[in-house]
CSV table of C-alpha atoms in Angstrom, one decimal:
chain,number,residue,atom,x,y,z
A,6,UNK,CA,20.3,6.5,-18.0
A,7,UNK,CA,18.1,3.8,-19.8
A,8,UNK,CA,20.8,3.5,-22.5
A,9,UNK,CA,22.9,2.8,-19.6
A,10,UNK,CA,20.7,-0.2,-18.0
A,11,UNK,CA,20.0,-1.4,-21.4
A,12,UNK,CA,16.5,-1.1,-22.6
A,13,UNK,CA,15.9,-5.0,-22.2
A,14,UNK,CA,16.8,-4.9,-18.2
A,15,UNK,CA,14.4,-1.8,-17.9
A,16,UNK,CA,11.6,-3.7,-19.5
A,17,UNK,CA,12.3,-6.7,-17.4
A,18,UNK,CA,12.5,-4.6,-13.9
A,19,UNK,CA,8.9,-3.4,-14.7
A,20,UNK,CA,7.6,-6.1,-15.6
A,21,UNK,CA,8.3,-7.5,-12.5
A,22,UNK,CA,7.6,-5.0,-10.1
A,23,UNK,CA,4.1,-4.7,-10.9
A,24,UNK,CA,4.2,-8.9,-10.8
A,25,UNK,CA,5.7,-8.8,-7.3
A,26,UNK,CA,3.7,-5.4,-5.9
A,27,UNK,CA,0.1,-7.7,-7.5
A,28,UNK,CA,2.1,-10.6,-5.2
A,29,UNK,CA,2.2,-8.1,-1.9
A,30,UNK,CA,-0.8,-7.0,-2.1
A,31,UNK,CA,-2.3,-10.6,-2.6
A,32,UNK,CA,-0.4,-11.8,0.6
A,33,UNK,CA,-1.8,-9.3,2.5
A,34,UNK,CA,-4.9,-9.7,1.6
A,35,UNK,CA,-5.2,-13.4,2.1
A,36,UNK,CA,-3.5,-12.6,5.3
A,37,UNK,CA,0.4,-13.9,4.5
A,38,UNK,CA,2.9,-12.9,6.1
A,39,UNK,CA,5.5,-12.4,3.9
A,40,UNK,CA,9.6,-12.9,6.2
A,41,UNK,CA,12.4,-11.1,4.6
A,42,UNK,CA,16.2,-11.8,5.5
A,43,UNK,CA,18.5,-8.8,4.1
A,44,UNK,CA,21.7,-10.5,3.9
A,45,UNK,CA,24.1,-7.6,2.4
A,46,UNK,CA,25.7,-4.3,3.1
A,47,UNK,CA,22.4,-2.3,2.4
A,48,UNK,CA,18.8,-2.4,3.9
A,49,UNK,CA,16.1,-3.0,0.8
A,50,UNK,CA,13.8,-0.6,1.4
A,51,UNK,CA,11.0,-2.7,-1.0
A,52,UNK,CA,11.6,-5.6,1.1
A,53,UNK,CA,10.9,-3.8,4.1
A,54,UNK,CA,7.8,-2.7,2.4
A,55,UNK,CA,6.7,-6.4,1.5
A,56,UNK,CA,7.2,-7.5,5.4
A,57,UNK,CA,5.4,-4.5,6.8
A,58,UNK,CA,2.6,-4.3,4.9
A,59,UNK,CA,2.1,-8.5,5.2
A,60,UNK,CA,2.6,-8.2,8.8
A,61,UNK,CA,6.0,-10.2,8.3
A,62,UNK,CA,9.2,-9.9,10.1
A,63,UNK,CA,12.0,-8.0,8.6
A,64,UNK,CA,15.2,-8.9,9.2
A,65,UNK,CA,19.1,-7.7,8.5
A,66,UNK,CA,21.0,-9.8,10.8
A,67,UNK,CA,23.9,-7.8,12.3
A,68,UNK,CA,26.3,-10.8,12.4
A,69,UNK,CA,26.0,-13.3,9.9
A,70,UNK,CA,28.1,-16.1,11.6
A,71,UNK,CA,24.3,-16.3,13.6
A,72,UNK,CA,22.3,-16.6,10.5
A,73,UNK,CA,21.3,-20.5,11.2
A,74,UNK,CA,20.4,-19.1,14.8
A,75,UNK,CA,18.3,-16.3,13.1
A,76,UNK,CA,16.5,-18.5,10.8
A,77,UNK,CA,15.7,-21.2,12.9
A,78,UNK,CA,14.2,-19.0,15.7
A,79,UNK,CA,12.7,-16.2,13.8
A,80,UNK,CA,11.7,-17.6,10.2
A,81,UNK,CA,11.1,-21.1,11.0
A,82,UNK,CA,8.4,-20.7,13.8
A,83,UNK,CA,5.0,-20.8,12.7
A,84,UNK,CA,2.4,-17.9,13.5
A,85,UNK,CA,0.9,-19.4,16.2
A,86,UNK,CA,4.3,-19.6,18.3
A,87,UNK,CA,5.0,-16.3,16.8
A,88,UNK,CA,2.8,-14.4,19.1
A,89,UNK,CA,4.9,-15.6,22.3
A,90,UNK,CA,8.2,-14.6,20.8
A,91,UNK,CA,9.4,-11.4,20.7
A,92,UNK,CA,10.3,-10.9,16.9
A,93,UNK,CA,12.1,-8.1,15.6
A,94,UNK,CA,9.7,-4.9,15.3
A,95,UNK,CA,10.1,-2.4,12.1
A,96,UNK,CA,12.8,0.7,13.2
A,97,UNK,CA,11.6,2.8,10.0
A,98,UNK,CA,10.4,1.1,7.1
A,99,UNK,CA,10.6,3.7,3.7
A,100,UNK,CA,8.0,4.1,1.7
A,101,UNK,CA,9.4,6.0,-0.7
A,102,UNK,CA,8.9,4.5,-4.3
A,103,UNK,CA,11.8,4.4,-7.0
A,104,UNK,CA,11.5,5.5,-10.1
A,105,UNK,CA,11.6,3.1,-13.4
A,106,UNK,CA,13.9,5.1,-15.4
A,107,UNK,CA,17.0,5.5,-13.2
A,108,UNK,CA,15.4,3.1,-9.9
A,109,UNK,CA,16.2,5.9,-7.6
A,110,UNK,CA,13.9,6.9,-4.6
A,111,UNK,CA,11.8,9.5,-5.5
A,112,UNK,CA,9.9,12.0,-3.0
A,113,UNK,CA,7.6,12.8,-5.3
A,114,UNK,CA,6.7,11.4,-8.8
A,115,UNK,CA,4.4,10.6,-11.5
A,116,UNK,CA,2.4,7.7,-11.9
A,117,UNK,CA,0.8,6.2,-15.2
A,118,UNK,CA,-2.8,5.4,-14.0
A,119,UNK,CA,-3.1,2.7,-16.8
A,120,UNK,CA,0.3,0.2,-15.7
A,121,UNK,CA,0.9,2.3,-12.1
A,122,UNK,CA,4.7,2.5,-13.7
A,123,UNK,CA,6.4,5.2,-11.5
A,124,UNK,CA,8.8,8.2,-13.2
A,125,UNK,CA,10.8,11.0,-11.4
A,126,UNK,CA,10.0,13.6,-13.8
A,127,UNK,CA,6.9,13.8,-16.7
A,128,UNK,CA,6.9,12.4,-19.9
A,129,UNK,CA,4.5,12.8,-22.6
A,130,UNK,CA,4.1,9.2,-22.7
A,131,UNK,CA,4.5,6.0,-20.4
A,132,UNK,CA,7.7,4.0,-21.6
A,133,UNK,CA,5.6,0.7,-20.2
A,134,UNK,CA,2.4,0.6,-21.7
A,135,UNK,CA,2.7,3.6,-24.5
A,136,UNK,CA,-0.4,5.2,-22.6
A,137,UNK,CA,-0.3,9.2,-23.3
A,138,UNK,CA,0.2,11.3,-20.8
A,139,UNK,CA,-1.5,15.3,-19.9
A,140,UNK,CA,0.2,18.0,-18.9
A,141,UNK,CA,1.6,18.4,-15.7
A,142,UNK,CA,-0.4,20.2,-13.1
A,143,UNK,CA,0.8,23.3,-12.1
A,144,UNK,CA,0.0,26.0,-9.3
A,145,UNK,CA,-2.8,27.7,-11.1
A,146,UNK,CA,-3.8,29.6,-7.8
A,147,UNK,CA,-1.1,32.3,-7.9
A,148,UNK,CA,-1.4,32.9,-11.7
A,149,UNK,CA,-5.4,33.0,-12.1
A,150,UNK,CA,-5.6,36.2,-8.6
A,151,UNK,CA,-6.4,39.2,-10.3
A,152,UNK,CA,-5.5,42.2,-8.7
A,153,UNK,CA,-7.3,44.9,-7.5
A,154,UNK,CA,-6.8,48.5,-8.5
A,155,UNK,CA,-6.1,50.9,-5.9
């Protein structure tokens, strides 16, 4: 899949999804509420992740002949005014992460604990920052029970 993105594109999409995650998690900490207007066929499920963890509004308009109506009564108030309105709530935001080699959700995944780059399946070393990587842990419960003789 990576020779399919092109190596260049793949460096690039990391690079700034740890930029934009550091962004996030600034906002939120310097309590910024970060608005997000989904204008397309699909939710984004990152976006939706920005605006929820800022305390922002998330919004995918469901007719986009209202979109100057949408921005002018939902993005344009300030916070203050925000409190009287009420603004769109979160239906199910996804948490799920994607993966930097193929930038699918993933359930489950490893993470490099140097550059918090996010993979689908293991590999002996982190494509990002060349950090090596152990072996995966496995379910060492089942194999280590001895059993007992009758």
């Amino acid at each position: 899949m990576l020779e399919d993105l092109g190596w260049g594109v793949v460096m690039e999409f990391r690079g700034r999804y740890v930029a934009i995650m550091n962004s996030i998690f600034s906002a939120q900490r310097s309590m910024v509420p970060i608005d997000s207007c989904v204008i397309g066929s699909q939710h984004s499920a990152f976006l939706q992740q920005a605006s929820y963890i800022t305390g922002g509004v998330y919004l995918k308009p469901q007719q986009p002949d209202g979109l100057f109506q949408y921005l002018t009564t939902v993005f344009a108030t300030d916070l203050h005014s925000r409190s009287y309105l009420q603004l769109p709530k979160p239906v199910g935001v996804d948490f799920r992460a994607s993966c930097f080699c193929h930038k699918n959700t993933i359930d489950m995944g490893y993470i490099c604990s140097v550059c918090l780059s996010i993979f689908c399946k293991h590999h002996k070393k982190c494509s990002t920052c060349g950090s090596a990587f152990g072996q995966p842990q496995t379910n060492l419960s089942a194999s280590n029970q001895k059993t007992k003789a009758p």
